[in-house]
Every structure is written in structure tokens, then in C-alpha cells.
mmCIF file of C-alpha atoms in Angstrom:
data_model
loop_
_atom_site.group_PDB
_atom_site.id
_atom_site.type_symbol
_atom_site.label_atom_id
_atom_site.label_comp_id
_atom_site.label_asym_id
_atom_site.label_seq_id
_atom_site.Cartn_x
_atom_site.Cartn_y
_atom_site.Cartn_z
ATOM 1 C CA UNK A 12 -3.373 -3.515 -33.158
ATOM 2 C CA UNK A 13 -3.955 -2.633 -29.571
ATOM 3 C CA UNK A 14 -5.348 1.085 -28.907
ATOM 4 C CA UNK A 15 -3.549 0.390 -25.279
ATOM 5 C CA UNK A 16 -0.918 -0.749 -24.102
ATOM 6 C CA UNK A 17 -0.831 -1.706 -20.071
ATOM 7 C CA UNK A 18 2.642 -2.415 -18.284
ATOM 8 C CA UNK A 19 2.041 -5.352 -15.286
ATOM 9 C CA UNK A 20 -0.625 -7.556 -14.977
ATOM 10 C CA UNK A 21 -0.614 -7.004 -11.287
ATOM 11 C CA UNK A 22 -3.987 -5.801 -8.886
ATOM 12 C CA UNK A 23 -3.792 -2.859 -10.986
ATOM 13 C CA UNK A 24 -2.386 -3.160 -14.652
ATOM 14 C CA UNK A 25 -5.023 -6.362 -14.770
ATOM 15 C CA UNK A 26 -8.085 -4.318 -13.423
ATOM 16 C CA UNK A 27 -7.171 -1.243 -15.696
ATOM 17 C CA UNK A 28 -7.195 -4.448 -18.748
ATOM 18 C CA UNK A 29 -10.506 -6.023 -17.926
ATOM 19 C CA UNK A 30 -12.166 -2.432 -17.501
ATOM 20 C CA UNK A 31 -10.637 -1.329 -21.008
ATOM 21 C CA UNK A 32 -11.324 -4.468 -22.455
ATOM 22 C CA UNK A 33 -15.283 -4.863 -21.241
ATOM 23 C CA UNK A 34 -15.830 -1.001 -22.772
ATOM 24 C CA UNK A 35 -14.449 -3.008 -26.286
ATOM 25 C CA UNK A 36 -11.204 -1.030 -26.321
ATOM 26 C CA UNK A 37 -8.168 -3.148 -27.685
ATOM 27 C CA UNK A 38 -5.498 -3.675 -24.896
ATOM 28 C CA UNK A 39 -2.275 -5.160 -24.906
ATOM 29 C CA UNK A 40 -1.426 -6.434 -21.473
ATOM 30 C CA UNK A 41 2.640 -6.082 -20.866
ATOM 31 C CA UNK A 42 4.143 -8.473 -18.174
ATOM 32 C CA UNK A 43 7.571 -9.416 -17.319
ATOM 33 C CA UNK A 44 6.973 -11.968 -14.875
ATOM 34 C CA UNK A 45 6.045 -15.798 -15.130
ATOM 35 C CA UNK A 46 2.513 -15.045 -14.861
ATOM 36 C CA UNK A 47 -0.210 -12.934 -13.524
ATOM 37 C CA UNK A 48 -0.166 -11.032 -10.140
ATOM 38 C CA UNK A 49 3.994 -12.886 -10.189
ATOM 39 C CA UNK A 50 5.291 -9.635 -7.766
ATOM 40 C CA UNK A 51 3.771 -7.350 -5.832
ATOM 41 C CA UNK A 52 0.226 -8.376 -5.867
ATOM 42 C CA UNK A 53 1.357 -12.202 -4.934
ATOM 43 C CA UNK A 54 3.035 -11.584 -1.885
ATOM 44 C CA UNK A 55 0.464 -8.466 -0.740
ATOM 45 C CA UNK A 56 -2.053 -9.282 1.749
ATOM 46 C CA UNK A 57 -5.674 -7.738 1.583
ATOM 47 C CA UNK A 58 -8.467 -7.816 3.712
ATOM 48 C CA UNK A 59 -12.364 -6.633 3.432
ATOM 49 C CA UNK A 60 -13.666 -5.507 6.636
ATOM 50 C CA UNK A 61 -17.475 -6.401 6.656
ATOM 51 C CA UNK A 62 -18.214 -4.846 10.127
ATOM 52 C CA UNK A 63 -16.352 -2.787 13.323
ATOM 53 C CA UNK A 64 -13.366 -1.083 13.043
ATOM 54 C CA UNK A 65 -11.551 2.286 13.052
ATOM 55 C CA UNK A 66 -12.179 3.899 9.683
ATOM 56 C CA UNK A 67 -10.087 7.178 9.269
ATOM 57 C CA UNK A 68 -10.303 9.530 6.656
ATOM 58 C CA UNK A 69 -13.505 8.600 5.194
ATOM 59 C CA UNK A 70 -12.891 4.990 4.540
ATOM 60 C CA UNK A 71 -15.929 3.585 6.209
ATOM 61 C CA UNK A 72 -18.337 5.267 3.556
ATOM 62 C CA UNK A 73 -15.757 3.019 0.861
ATOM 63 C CA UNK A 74 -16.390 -0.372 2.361
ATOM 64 C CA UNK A 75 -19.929 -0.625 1.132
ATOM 65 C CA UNK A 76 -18.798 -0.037 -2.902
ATOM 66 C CA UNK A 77 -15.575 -2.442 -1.932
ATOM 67 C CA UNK A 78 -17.686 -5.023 -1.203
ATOM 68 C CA UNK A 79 -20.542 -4.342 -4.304
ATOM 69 C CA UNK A 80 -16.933 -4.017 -6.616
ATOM 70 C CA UNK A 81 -15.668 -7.195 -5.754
ATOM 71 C CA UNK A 82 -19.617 -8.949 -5.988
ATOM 72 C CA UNK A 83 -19.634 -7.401 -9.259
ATOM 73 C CA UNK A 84 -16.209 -9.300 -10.435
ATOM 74 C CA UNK A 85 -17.619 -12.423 -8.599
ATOM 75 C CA UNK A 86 -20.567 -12.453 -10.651
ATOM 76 C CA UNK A 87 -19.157 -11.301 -14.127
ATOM 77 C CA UNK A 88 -16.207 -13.537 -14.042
ATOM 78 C CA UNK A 89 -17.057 -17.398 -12.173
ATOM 79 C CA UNK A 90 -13.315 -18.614 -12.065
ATOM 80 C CA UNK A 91 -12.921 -15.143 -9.435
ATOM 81 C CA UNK A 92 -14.258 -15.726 -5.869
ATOM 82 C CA UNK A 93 -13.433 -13.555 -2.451
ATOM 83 C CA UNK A 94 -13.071 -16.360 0.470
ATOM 84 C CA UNK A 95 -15.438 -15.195 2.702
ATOM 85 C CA UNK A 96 -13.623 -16.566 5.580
ATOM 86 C CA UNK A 97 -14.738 -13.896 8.457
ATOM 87 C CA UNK A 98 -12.058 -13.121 11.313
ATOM 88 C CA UNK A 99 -11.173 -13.030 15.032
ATOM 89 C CA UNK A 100 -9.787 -10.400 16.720
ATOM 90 C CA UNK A 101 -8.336 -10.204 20.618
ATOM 91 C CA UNK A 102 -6.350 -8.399 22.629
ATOM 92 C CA UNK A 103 -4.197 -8.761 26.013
ATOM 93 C CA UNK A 104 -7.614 -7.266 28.455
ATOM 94 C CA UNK A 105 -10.744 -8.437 27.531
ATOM 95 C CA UNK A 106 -11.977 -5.183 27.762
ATOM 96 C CA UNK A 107 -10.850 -4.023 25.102
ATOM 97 C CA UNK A 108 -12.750 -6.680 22.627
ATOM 98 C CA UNK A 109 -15.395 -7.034 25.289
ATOM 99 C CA UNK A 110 -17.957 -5.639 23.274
ATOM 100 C CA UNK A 111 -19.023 -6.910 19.866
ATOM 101 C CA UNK A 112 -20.406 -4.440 16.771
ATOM 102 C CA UNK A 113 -22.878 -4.951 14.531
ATOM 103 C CA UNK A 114 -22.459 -7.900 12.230
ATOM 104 C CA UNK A 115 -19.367 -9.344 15.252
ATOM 105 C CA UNK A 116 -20.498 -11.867 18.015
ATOM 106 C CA UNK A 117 -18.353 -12.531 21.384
ATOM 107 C CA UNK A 118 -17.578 -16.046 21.115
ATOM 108 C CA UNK A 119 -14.729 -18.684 23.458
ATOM 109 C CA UNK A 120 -12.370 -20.751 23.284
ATOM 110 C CA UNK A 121 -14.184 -24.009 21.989
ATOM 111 C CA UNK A 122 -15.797 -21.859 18.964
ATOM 112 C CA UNK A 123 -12.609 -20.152 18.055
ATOM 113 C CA UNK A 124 -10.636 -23.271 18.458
ATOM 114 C CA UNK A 125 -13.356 -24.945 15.626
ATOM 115 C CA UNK A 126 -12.475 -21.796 13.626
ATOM 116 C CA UNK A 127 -8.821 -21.856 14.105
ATOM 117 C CA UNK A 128 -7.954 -25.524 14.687
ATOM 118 C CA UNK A 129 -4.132 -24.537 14.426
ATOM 119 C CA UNK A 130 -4.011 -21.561 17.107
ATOM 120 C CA UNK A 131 -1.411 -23.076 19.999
ATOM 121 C CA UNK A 132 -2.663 -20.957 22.135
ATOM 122 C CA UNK A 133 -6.405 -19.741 21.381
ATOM 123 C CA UNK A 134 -7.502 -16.868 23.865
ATOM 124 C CA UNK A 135 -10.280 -17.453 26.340
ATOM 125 C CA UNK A 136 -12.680 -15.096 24.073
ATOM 126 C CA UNK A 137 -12.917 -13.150 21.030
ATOM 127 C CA UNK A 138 -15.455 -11.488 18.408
ATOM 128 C CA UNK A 139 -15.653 -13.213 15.484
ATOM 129 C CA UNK A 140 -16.600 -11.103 11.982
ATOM 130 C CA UNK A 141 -18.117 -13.587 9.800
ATOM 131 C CA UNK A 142 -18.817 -10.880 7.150
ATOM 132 C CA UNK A 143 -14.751 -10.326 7.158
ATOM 133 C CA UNK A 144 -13.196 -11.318 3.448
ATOM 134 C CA UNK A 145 -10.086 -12.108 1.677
ATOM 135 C CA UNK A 146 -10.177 -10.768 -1.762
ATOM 136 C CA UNK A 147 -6.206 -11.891 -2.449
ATOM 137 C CA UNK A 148 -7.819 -15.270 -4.740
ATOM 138 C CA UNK A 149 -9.645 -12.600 -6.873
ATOM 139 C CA UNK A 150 -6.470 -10.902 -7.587
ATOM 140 C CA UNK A 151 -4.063 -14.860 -7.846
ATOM 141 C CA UNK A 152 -2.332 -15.624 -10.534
ATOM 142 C CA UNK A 153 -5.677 -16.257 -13.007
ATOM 143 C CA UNK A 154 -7.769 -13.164 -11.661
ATOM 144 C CA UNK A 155 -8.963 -10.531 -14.202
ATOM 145 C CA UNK A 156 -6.383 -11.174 -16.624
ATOM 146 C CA UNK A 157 -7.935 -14.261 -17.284
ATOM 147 C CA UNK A 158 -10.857 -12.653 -18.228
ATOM 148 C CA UNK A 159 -9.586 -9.663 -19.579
ATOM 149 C CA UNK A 160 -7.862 -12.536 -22.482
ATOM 150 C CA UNK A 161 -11.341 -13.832 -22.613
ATOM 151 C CA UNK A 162 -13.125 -10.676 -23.902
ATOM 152 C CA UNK A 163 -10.583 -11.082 -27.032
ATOM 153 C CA UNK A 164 -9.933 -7.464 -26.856
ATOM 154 C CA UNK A 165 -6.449 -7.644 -25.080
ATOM 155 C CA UNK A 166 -3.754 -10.314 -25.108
ATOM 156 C CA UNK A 167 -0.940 -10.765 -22.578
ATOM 157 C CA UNK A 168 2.812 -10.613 -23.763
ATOM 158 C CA UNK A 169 4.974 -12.037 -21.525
ATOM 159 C CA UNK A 170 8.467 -10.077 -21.849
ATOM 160 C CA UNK A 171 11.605 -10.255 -20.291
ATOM 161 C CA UNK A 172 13.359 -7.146 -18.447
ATOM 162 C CA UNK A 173 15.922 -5.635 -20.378
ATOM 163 C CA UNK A 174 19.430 -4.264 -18.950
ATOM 164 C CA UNK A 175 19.453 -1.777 -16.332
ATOM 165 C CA UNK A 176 20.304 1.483 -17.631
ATOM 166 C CA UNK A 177 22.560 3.579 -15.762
#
């Protein structure tokens, strides 16, 4: 018998899972979807920001442990990977992306056209952020629940929702 019992198997029922499950704690793993990450967490979007930006509230001083979290998962669990893809960013003036920060290079048209092969209509310049990351695959529809199964301290029960209650 489980000692837990998560609801959702989403970004956050399956991270609160694995976590329980690598301390050893028996966890049950509730879902009513088709799978893993089925709702919410599918259709999000996430993005890790590996240089520039506006930070508010504090956040730059959390993109250093983002980044060592998600390394972490990479290297416990091989069938999770974060595309490292980087990004572009432009805007309408070139002054306003005019001057790269550190880890972000000014590059044109024929370098961001090689990047983004399917942009109609690529600008004549922008900074690319190699360092930039999608951590959405981590998070798919195999993700941490995947392993959490594999530590044989939780299982996932896939249920059905029952009738609206008025």
C-alpha cells in the first residue's frame, strides 16, 4: 500500500512522484487522462533563458538552479533531455536588439535563415542565445513518471472522471 497518494501526473503531480519515490516513499500516482502530462502540461509552453533578459522579482538569481534542476533530471533519468535549441529575438528598430549580452551574439539574415529555415520573412539581424532551452520534452508524455514507475515505489492508475457534482 502506497503511503501517498498524488492526483495528476502533470509538470507537477509527476515531479512531486519521482521526488517521493527517489526518498523510497511508496506513491500512488492518480491520473485521469490517457497518459502522462495529457492536459495542462501538454499544451503549456516553457522556456529556459540561458542569458539576457528582464528578470523581475528576483528571478535572475533562479535561472542558475533551473538550469542545474533540469541537468540533474537529464543525468538521473537518460530517456529525459531539455532541447537545447538556443533562440532569436528582434524587434521593429534595430536599436533595440542592437546590442548583444553575455552568452547572445548579433548575427543576419543568412545565419538566422540557417537557424530558422521556415521564417517567410527573416529580419535583417538578430541576437541569437544559443544557451536558450526548451525543457517541454522533459516534462512529454514519458517524463518523470516514467521514472518515477521505474523506482518501483509508485505506480500510475489511470482513472476515469466521475460525474460532476452539483
Amino acid at each position: 500500500m502506497s503511503a501517498v497518494v498524488v492526483v495528476g501526473a502533470g509538470i507537477v503531480g509527476s515531479s512531486v512522484a519521482y521526488h517521493l519515490a527517489r526518498r523510497g516513499i511508496p506513491v500512488t500516482l492518480l491520473e485521469q487522462g490517457p497518459a502522462p502530462a495529457a492536459g495542462v502540461t501538454g499544451d503549456s509552453f516553457a522556456w529556459i533563458r540561458g542569458a539576457g533578459g528582464h528578470w523581475p522579482g528576483g528571478a535572475q538569481d533562479l535561472r542558475e538552479h533551473v538550469r542545474a534542476d533540469y541537468q540533474r533530471l537529464e543525468n538521473e533519468l537518460p530517456h529525459v533531455t531539455v532541447r537545447r535549441t538556443g533562440s532569436l529575438s528582434w524587434a521593429d528598430t534595430p536599436t533595440q536588439y542592437s546590442r548583444p549580452g553575455p552568452g547572445q551574439f548579433r548575427i543576419g539574415r543568412r545565419d538566422i535563415q540557417a537557424l530558422e529555415p521556415h521564417l517567410r520573412h527573416p529580419p535583417d539581424h538578430a541576437i541569437h542565445t544559443p544557451s536558450d532551452a526548451d525543457p517541454c520534452g522533459a516534462f512529454s508524455r514519458h517524463g518523470p513518471t516514467t521514472s518515477t514507475a521505474a523506482l518501483t515505489a509508485a505506480t500510475t492508475v489511470p482513472t476515469r472522471p466521475g460525474p460532476e457534482r452539483r
